[in-house]
mmCIF file of C-alpha atoms in Angstrom:
data_model
loop_
_atom_site.group_PDB
_atom_site.id
_atom_site.type_symbol
_atom_site.label_atom_id
_atom_site.label_comp_id
_atom_site.label_asym_id
_atom_site.label_seq_id
_atom_site.Cartn_x
_atom_site.Cartn_y
_atom_site.Cartn_z
ATOM 1 C CA MET A 250 186.604 123.611 111.382
ATOM 2 C CA THR A 251 189.040 125.314 113.926
ATOM 3 C CA LEU A 252 188.347 124.853 117.590
ATOM 4 C CA THR A 253 189.098 127.697 119.978
ATOM 5 C CA PRO A 254 191.544 126.450 122.646
ATOM 6 C CA MET A 255 190.232 126.356 126.142
ATOM 7 C CA ALA A 256 192.356 127.304 129.148
ATOM 8 C CA PRO A 257 194.823 124.482 129.775
ATOM 9 C CA VAL A 258 194.368 122.366 132.768
ATOM 10 C CA VAL A 259 197.615 122.346 134.829
ATOM 11 C CA ALA A 260 198.519 119.040 136.226
ATOM 12 C CA THR A 261 199.251 119.102 139.905
ATOM 13 C CA ASP A 262 202.205 117.145 141.187
ATOM 14 C CA LEU A 263 200.871 115.733 144.356
ATOM 15 C CA THR A 264 204.161 113.931 145.090
ATOM 16 C CA SER A 265 206.185 117.090 145.340
ATOM 17 C CA GLY A 266 204.327 118.451 148.272
ATOM 18 C CA GLY A 267 201.630 120.909 148.820
ATOM 19 C CA ALA A 268 203.853 123.944 148.676
ATOM 20 C CA ALA A 269 205.356 123.282 145.307
ATOM 21 C CA GLY A 270 202.011 122.383 143.903
ATOM 22 C CA SER A 271 200.541 125.461 145.349
ATOM 23 C CA ALA A 272 203.265 127.615 143.893
ATOM 24 C CA GLU A 273 202.979 126.169 140.455
ATOM 25 C CA LEU A 274 199.239 126.516 140.627
ATOM 26 C CA GLN A 275 199.613 130.124 141.515
ATOM 27 C CA ILE A 276 202.102 130.600 138.683
ATOM 28 C CA ALA A 277 199.622 128.995 136.279
ATOM 29 C CA ARG A 278 196.885 131.226 137.581
ATOM 30 C CA GLY A 279 199.099 134.313 137.265
ATOM 31 C CA GLY A 280 199.655 134.986 140.922
ATOM 32 C CA GLY A 281 201.094 138.207 142.202
ATOM 33 C CA GLY A 282 204.381 137.022 143.712
ATOM 34 C CA GLY A 283 207.287 134.888 142.607
ATOM 35 C CA ARG A 284 209.294 132.269 144.252
ATOM 36 C CA GLY A 285 212.989 132.158 143.573
ATOM 37 C CA GLY A 286 215.512 129.661 144.441
ATOM 38 C CA GLY A 287 219.104 128.994 144.072
ATOM 39 C CA GLY A 288 220.600 126.127 142.449
ATOM 40 C CA GLY A 289 219.606 123.731 145.190
ATOM 41 C CA SER A 290 216.620 121.719 145.753
ATOM 42 C CA ARG A 291 214.778 124.701 147.048
ATOM 43 C CA GLY A 292 216.923 127.627 146.294
ATOM 44 C CA GLY A 293 217.166 130.750 148.131
ATOM 45 C CA GLY A 294 214.677 132.561 146.190
ATOM 46 C CA SER A 295 212.195 134.760 147.825
ATOM 47 C CA ARG A 296 208.528 135.447 147.230
ATOM 48 C CA GLY A 297 208.265 138.958 146.148
ATOM 49 C CA GLY A 298 205.397 141.174 145.431
ATOM 50 C CA GLY A 299 204.938 143.393 142.514
ATOM 51 C CA GLY A 300 204.586 142.623 138.920
ATOM 52 C CA GLY A 301 205.399 139.164 137.823
ATOM 53 C CA ARG A 302 206.812 135.987 139.075
ATOM 54 C CA SER A 303 210.490 135.531 138.684
ATOM 55 C CA SER A 304 212.863 132.819 139.485
ATOM 56 C CA SER A 305 216.538 132.594 139.147
ATOM 57 C CA GLY A 306 216.476 128.949 139.329
ATOM 58 C CA GLY A 307 214.229 126.053 139.028
ATOM 59 C CA ARG A 308 213.150 123.293 141.153
ATOM 60 C CA SER A 309 216.072 120.791 141.490
ATOM 61 C CA GLY A 310 217.895 122.878 138.970
ATOM 62 C CA GLY A 311 216.776 125.289 136.313
ATOM 63 C CA SER A 312 216.805 122.958 133.426
ATOM 64 C CA SER A 313 214.465 120.522 134.987
ATOM 65 C CA GLY A 314 212.037 122.917 136.480
ATOM 66 C CA ARG A 315 208.349 122.771 135.689
ATOM 67 C CA THR A 316 206.602 125.934 134.731
ATOM 68 C CA GLY A 317 203.072 124.639 134.584
ATOM 69 C CA PHE A 318 202.655 125.409 130.820
ATOM 70 C CA SER A 319 204.360 122.282 129.604
ATOM 71 C CA SER A 320 201.166 120.399 129.131
ATOM 72 C CA TYR A 321 199.732 123.053 126.816
ATOM 73 C CA SER A 322 202.936 123.465 124.841
ATOM 74 C CA SER A 323 203.892 119.857 124.598
ATOM 75 C CA GLY A 324 201.414 118.767 122.059
ATOM 76 C CA GLY A 325 197.990 119.507 123.514
ATOM 77 C CA SER A 326 197.298 116.087 124.867
ATOM 78 C CA ALA A 327 195.598 117.574 127.873
ATOM 79 C CA TYR A 328 193.515 119.781 125.589
ATOM 80 C CA ARG A 329 192.336 116.869 123.503
ATOM 81 C CA GLY A 330 191.685 114.525 126.368
ATOM 82 C CA SER A 331 193.291 111.382 127.539
ATOM 83 C CA GLN A 332 191.375 109.053 125.238
ATOM 84 C CA ARG A 333 191.747 109.055 121.440
ATOM 85 C CA PRO A 334 188.408 108.803 119.580
ATOM 86 C CA SER A 335 187.892 105.601 117.667
ATOM 87 C CA GLY A 336 187.741 107.538 114.456
ATOM 88 C CA GLY A 337 190.953 109.462 115.200
ATOM 89 C CA TRP A 338 191.478 113.144 115.619
ATOM 90 C CA SER A 339 190.966 113.928 111.932
ATOM 91 C CA SER A 340 188.447 116.663 111.296
ATOM 92 C CA GLY A 341 187.356 114.716 108.210
ATOM 93 C CA SER A 342 185.356 112.375 110.377
ATOM 94 C CA SER A 343 183.101 115.288 111.425
ATOM 95 C CA ARG A 344 182.717 116.304 107.851
ATOM 96 C CA ALA A 345 181.994 112.737 106.814
ATOM 97 C CA SER A 346 179.469 112.434 109.608
ATOM 98 C CA SER A 347 177.930 115.723 108.550
ATOM 99 C CA THR A 348 177.929 114.585 104.927
ATOM 100 C CA ARG A 349 176.331 111.334 105.893
ATOM 101 C CA ALA A 350 173.755 113.190 107.929
ATOM 102 C CA THR A 351 173.137 115.566 105.038
ATOM 103 C CA SER A 352 172.929 112.687 102.612
ATOM 104 C CA SER A 353 170.557 110.891 104.918
ATOM 105 C CA GLY A 354 168.487 114.061 105.282
ATOM 106 C CA SER A 355 168.508 114.569 101.524
ATOM 107 C CA SER A 356 167.435 110.978 101.029
ATOM 108 C CA ARG A 357 164.671 111.486 103.520
ATOM 109 C CA SER A 358 163.799 114.767 101.785
ATOM 110 C CA PHE A 359 163.681 113.080 98.393
ATOM 111 C CA SER A 360 161.660 110.223 99.860
ATOM 112 C CA GLY A 361 159.184 112.669 101.431
ATOM 113 C CA GLN A 362 158.903 114.604 98.171
ATOM 114 C CA GLY A 363 158.178 111.381 96.277
ATOM 115 C CA GLN A 364 155.587 110.388 98.865
ATOM 116 C CA ARG A 365 153.916 113.776 98.599
ATOM 117 C CA GLN A 366 153.863 113.490 94.807
ATOM 118 C CA THR A 367 152.405 109.995 95.119
ATOM 119 C CA ASN A 368 149.759 111.258 97.552
ATOM 120 C CA ALA A 369 148.975 114.191 95.262
ATOM 121 C CA GLY A 370 148.591 111.815 92.317
ATOM 122 C CA THR A 371 146.320 109.576 94.390
ATOM 123 C CA ARG A 372 144.172 112.534 95.440
ATOM 124 C CA GLN A 373 143.984 113.763 91.847
ATOM 125 C CA SER A 374 142.951 110.284 90.709
ATOM 126 C CA ASP A 375 140.332 110.136 93.473
ATOM 127 C CA ARG A 376 138.997 113.563 92.471
ATOM 128 C CA SER A 377 138.869 112.530 88.818
ATOM 129 C CA THR A 378 137.033 109.340 89.777
ATOM 130 C CA ALA A 379 134.584 111.287 91.966
ATOM 131 C CA GLN A 380 133.983 113.797 89.171
ATOM 132 C CA ALA A 381 133.395 110.976 86.708
ATOM 133 C CA ASP A 382 130.990 109.363 89.162
ATOM 134 C CA ARG A 383 129.133 112.663 89.579
ATOM 135 C CA ARG A 384 128.938 113.103 85.817
ATOM 136 C CA ASP A 385 127.642 109.568 85.439
ATOM 137 C CA ALA A 386 125.094 110.129 88.210
ATOM 138 C CA SER A 387 124.011 113.428 86.643
ATOM 139 C CA GLY A 388 123.692 111.759 83.256
ATOM 140 C CA SER A 389 121.681 108.953 84.810
ATOM 141 C CA ARG A 390 119.369 111.438 86.539
ATOM 142 C CA GLN A 391 118.935 113.424 83.328
ATOM 143 C CA GLN A 392 118.201 110.266 81.374
ATOM 144 C CA GLY A 393 115.791 109.179 84.098
ATOM 145 C CA ARG A 394 113.989 112.527 83.921
ATOM 146 C CA GLN A 395 113.777 112.278 80.148
ATOM 147 C CA ASP A 396 112.479 108.717 80.379
ATOM 148 C CA ASN A 397 109.895 109.747 82.987
ATOM 149 C CA ALA A 398 108.812 112.717 80.863
ATOM 150 C CA GLY A 399 108.502 110.434 77.841
ATOM 151 C CA ASN A 400 106.505 107.922 79.851
ATOM 152 C CA ARG A 401 104.182 110.648 81.149
ATOM 153 C CA GLN A 402 103.705 111.984 77.629
ATOM 154 C CA ASP A 403 102.960 108.488 76.357
ATOM 155 C CA GLN A 404 100.484 107.975 79.192
ATOM 156 C CA ARG A 405 98.782 111.307 78.442
ATOM 157 C CA THR A 406 98.643 110.394 74.768
ATOM 158 C CA ASP A 407 97.223 106.973 75.638
ATOM 159 C CA ARG A 408 94.615 108.536 77.923
ATOM 160 C CA THR A 409 93.710 111.084 75.251
ATOM 161 C CA ASP A 410 93.440 108.348 72.644
ATOM 162 C CA THR A 411 91.368 106.257 75.029
ATOM 163 C CA ARG A 412 88.998 109.143 75.781
ATOM 164 C CA GLN A 413 88.705 109.959 72.086
ATOM 165 C CA SER A 414 88.084 106.318 71.294
ATOM 166 C CA ASN A 415 85.474 106.128 74.047
ATOM 167 C CA ARG A 416 83.755 109.266 72.754
ATOM 168 C CA THR A 417 83.818 107.877 69.235
ATOM 169 C CA ASP A 418 82.460 104.565 70.459
ATOM 170 C CA ARG A 419 79.698 106.302 72.411
ATOM 171 C CA THR A 420 78.856 108.448 69.395
ATOM 172 C CA ASP A 421 78.784 105.405 67.160
ATOM 173 C CA THR A 422 76.697 103.555 69.718
ATOM 174 C CA ARG A 423 74.198 106.398 69.948
ATOM 175 C CA GLN A 424 74.083 106.682 66.176
ATOM 176 C CA ASN A 425 73.590 102.960 65.841
ATOM 177 C CA ASP A 426 70.906 103.048 68.500
ATOM 178 C CA ARG A 427 69.124 105.855 66.689
ATOM 179 C CA SER A 428 69.428 103.999 63.396
ATOM 180 C CA ASP A 429 68.135 100.869 65.020
ATOM 181 C CA ARG A 430 65.207 102.745 66.546
ATOM 182 C CA VAL A 431 64.376 104.325 63.175
ATOM 183 C CA SER A 432 64.623 100.956 61.514
ATOM 184 C CA ASP A 433 62.479 99.421 64.203
ATOM 185 C CA ARG A 434 59.857 102.131 63.780
ATOM 186 C CA THR A 435 59.953 101.732 60.020
ATOM 187 C CA ASP A 436 59.635 97.988 60.347
ATOM 188 C CA LEU A 437 56.840 98.447 62.859
ATOM 189 C CA ARG A 438 54.997 100.789 60.566
ATOM 190 C CA GLY A 439 55.533 98.425 57.671
ATOM 191 C CA ASP A 440 54.220 95.509 59.699
ATOM 192 C CA ARG A 441 51.197 97.480 60.778
ATOM 193 C CA ALA A 442 50.598 98.644 57.252
ATOM 194 C CA ASP A 443 50.829 95.116 55.942
ATOM 195 C CA ASN A 444 48.450 93.878 58.590
ATOM 196 C CA ARG A 445 45.999 96.618 57.884
ATOM 197 C CA TRP A 446 46.339 96.170 54.215
ATOM 198 C CA ASP A 447 45.490 92.547 54.557
ATOM 199 C CA ASN A 448 42.613 93.119 56.989
ATOM 200 C CA THR A 449 39.064 94.007 55.891
ATOM 201 C CA TRP A 450 38.932 97.214 57.995
ATOM 202 C CA SER A 451 41.153 98.963 55.431
ATOM 203 C CA GLY A 452 39.410 97.528 52.369
ATOM 204 C CA TRP A 453 38.387 100.947 50.957
ATOM 205 C CA ALA A 454 42.053 102.060 50.878
ATOM 206 C CA ARG A 455 42.720 101.036 47.269
ATOM 207 C CA PRO A 456 42.993 102.771 43.964
ATOM 208 C CA GLY A 457 39.841 104.858 43.486
ATOM 209 C CA TRP A 458 39.509 105.101 47.276
ATOM 210 C CA GLY A 459 37.493 108.359 47.098
ATOM 211 C CA ALA A 460 34.547 106.656 45.447
ATOM 212 C CA ALA A 461 35.006 103.475 47.529
ATOM 213 C CA ARG A 462 34.271 105.157 50.869
ATOM 214 C CA PRO A 463 30.973 103.697 52.160
ATOM 215 C CA TRP A 464 29.793 106.864 53.999
ATOM 216 C CA ALA A 465 28.614 110.265 53.030
ATOM 217 C CA THR A 466 31.446 112.425 51.785
ATOM 218 C CA GLY A 467 32.193 115.635 49.948
ATOM 219 C CA TRP A 468 30.965 118.130 52.468
ATOM 220 C CA TYR A 469 34.329 118.901 54.176
ATOM 221 C CA GLY A 470 36.563 121.592 52.745
ATOM 222 C CA GLY A 471 35.971 123.731 49.691
ATOM 223 C CA TRP A 472 36.529 126.970 51.630
ATOM 224 C CA ALA A 473 39.347 129.429 51.809
ATOM 225 C CA SER A 474 39.639 128.946 55.580
ATOM 226 C CA PRO A 475 37.929 126.543 57.992
ATOM 227 C CA PRO A 476 34.652 127.767 59.494
ATOM 228 C CA TRP A 477 35.849 126.949 62.989
ATOM 229 C CA GLY A 478 35.211 129.713 65.481
ATOM 230 C CA TRP A 479 38.625 129.531 67.041
ATOM 231 C CA TRP A 480 40.545 129.486 63.735
ATOM 232 C CA GLY A 481 40.978 133.222 63.059
ATOM 233 C CA ALA A 482 42.774 134.202 66.272
ATOM 234 C CA ARG A 483 44.804 130.990 66.493
ATOM 235 C CA SER A 484 45.945 131.101 62.873
ATOM 236 C CA VAL A 485 47.198 134.649 63.339
ATOM 237 C CA ALA A 486 49.071 133.639 66.507
ATOM 238 C CA TRP A 487 50.613 130.619 64.748
ATOM 239 C CA GLY A 488 51.373 132.502 61.559
ATOM 240 C CA VAL A 489 49.454 129.972 59.491
ATOM 241 C CA GLY A 490 47.391 131.422 56.674
ATOM 242 C CA ALA A 491 45.749 128.194 55.416
ATOM 243 C CA LEU A 492 45.624 124.453 55.902
ATOM 244 C CA ALA A 493 46.445 121.746 53.332
ATOM 245 C CA THR A 494 43.883 121.571 50.565
ATOM 246 C CA THR A 495 41.775 118.571 49.574
ATOM 247 C CA ALA A 496 43.756 118.197 46.343
ATOM 248 C CA ALA A 497 47.065 118.030 48.264
ATOM 249 C CA ILE A 498 45.841 115.355 50.684
ATOM 250 C CA THR A 499 44.202 113.313 47.881
ATOM 251 C CA SER A 500 47.463 113.309 45.917
ATOM 252 C CA LEU A 501 49.412 112.071 48.942
ATOM 253 C CA VAL A 502 46.949 109.198 49.547
ATOM 254 C CA ASP A 503 46.970 108.202 45.853
ATOM 255 C CA ASP A 504 50.756 108.014 45.868
ATOM 256 C CA ALA A 505 50.801 105.954 49.077
ATOM 257 C CA ILE A 506 48.240 103.481 47.692
ATOM 258 C CA ASN A 507 50.206 103.091 44.474
ATOM 259 C CA ASP A 508 53.308 102.422 46.563
ATOM 260 C CA GLN A 509 51.328 100.178 48.943
ATOM 261 C CA VAL A 510 52.336 102.363 51.884
ATOM 262 C CA THR A 511 49.783 102.776 54.657
ATOM 263 C CA TYR A 512 50.734 106.261 55.878
ATOM 264 C CA ILE A 513 51.247 109.752 54.547
ATOM 265 C CA GLU A 514 53.384 112.539 55.966
ATOM 266 C CA VAL A 515 51.126 115.373 57.092
ATOM 267 C CA PRO A 516 52.303 118.644 55.435
ATOM 268 C CA GLU A 517 54.279 121.040 57.680
ATOM 269 C CA THR A 518 54.302 118.603 60.624
ATOM 270 C CA ASN A 519 56.216 115.686 62.094
ATOM 271 C CA TYR A 520 53.062 113.533 62.089
ATOM 272 C CA GLU A 521 52.481 110.445 59.963
ATOM 273 C CA LEU A 522 48.785 109.742 59.350
ATOM 274 C CA TYR A 523 47.757 106.109 58.889
ATOM 275 C CA TYR A 524 45.036 106.865 56.381
ATOM 276 C CA PRO A 525 43.521 103.274 56.306
ATOM 277 C CA SER A 526 42.740 103.740 60.037
ATOM 278 C CA VAL A 527 40.322 106.619 59.367
ATOM 279 C CA GLU A 528 36.750 105.594 60.229
ATOM 280 C CA PRO A 529 33.657 107.810 60.472
ATOM 281 C CA VAL A 530 31.709 108.216 63.694
ATOM 282 C CA GLY A 531 28.227 109.378 62.758
ATOM 283 C CA THR A 532 28.165 111.999 60.057
ATOM 284 C CA ASP A 533 30.681 114.547 61.487
ATOM 285 C CA SER A 534 33.290 112.752 63.654
ATOM 286 C CA ILE A 535 36.083 110.245 63.034
ATOM 287 C CA THR A 536 38.701 108.054 64.725
ATOM 288 C CA PHE A 537 42.212 107.533 63.323
ATOM 289 C CA ALA A 538 45.788 106.649 64.229
ATOM 290 C CA ALA A 539 48.929 108.729 63.726
ATOM 291 C CA ASN A 540 52.571 108.351 64.529
ATOM 292 C CA SER A 541 54.412 111.066 66.458
ATOM 293 C CA GLY A 542 58.093 110.257 66.755
ATOM 294 C CA SER A 543 58.249 106.677 67.961
ATOM 295 C CA ASN A 544 54.726 106.511 69.392
ATOM 296 C CA LEU A 545 51.544 105.428 67.653
ATOM 297 C CA VAL A 546 48.619 107.441 69.011
ATOM 298 C CA GLU A 547 44.870 106.916 68.568
ATOM 299 C CA PHE A 548 42.798 110.107 68.154
ATOM 300 C CA THR A 549 39.175 111.153 67.954
ATOM 301 C CA ALA A 550 38.063 114.289 66.122
ATOM 302 C CA ASP A 551 34.977 116.342 65.282
ATOM 303 C CA CYS A 552 35.467 117.666 61.775
ATOM 304 C CA ARG A 553 32.486 120.053 61.882
ATOM 305 C CA GLN A 554 33.448 121.654 65.242
ATOM 306 C CA GLY A 555 37.196 121.447 64.692
ATOM 307 C CA THR A 556 38.141 119.634 67.894
ATOM 308 C CA LEU A 557 40.807 116.999 68.575
ATOM 309 C CA ASP A 558 40.198 114.599 71.459
ATOM 310 C CA GLY A 559 37.418 116.943 72.620
ATOM 311 C CA ARG A 560 39.523 120.150 72.658
ATOM 312 C CA THR A 561 40.720 122.729 70.203
ATOM 313 C CA PRO A 562 44.185 122.108 68.741
ATOM 314 C CA GLN A 563 47.002 123.625 70.815
ATOM 315 C CA THR A 564 49.558 123.897 67.996
ATOM 316 C CA ALA A 565 49.572 124.498 64.257
ATOM 317 C CA GLU A 566 50.769 120.900 63.777
ATOM 318 C CA GLU A 567 47.714 119.532 65.595
ATOM 319 C CA ALA A 568 45.485 121.712 63.386
ATOM 320 C CA GLN A 569 47.164 120.324 60.250
ATOM 321 C CA LEU A 570 46.729 116.734 61.516
ATOM 322 C CA LEU A 571 43.026 117.335 62.224
ATOM 323 C CA ASN A 572 42.528 118.832 58.764
ATOM 324 C CA ALA A 573 44.324 115.912 56.963
ATOM 325 C CA ALA A 574 42.212 113.253 58.747
ATOM 326 C CA CYS A 575 38.957 115.133 57.974
ATOM 327 C CA GLN A 576 39.974 115.506 54.301
ATOM 328 C CA VAL A 577 40.521 111.698 54.034
ATOM 329 C CA ALA A 578 37.171 110.978 55.747
ATOM 330 C CA TYR A 579 34.829 113.630 54.306
ATOM 331 C CA GLY A 580 36.683 115.480 51.586
ATOM 332 C CA ASP A 581 35.572 115.530 47.954
#
């Protein structure tokens, strides 16, 4: 690296007097006049104007005169300073310092690059960890939703099964209750039949019962339709053309006696007639018992007038029940 020389600093000889110093200073500065001198101490030169500064002699002789440029031309000590740097004047020291600075900067640059790479790797690892955590959390939520859905489905299935089981149990309970009620009614009827069979009030209810009846019989029936005044209009309204015949009722009683059963099922009705309970009242009326559903009902009837409990039958079934009881009491 080449340094551009600065203007040399001219040393001033303070011991030689102010005039000489002033002249040399002016010479160094390129003054307009010149001072000449002879061969003496201060020669007979003159200060002239014009172009340059000339001198025929020097101070105390020409050979020993000082021009003011000696310091610049004598090695440049004034240019470089009065003190030598500790590292010498070699330009290599600047280059070495620059190299060291560059090397230090490069080291710092490499160190910074490594730190940035390390930080980037750390951030990438953190991002990967966060992504893995999010995936795990998402998987956990999805699994939780699936588990909850499965639990809800199981609960719905359990509730459905429970409701179905409850309905089945209620149905079975109702069916069992109905069966029990039917069995109870059957047992009740059987008990009543046994009691009546054993009692003297039903003594005529035996094989050959028609001839065993101790009252006047054979006058009821034997007609195509009952001679009751209300029968024609009611039968048309009910759609009933005829009532059960004497032969039909007699056959049912014979079968019941042979089977030792104390009731017969009245044709085309839900009534069960307890035939041993039939008893005459006078020569035209009777009392008897019949079962309707689960209830045992006592009736009175007038076979000649065709009334049941003092009124005309209100349904075709009541008319059939009245007819069956009168056939047992007064039929042939």
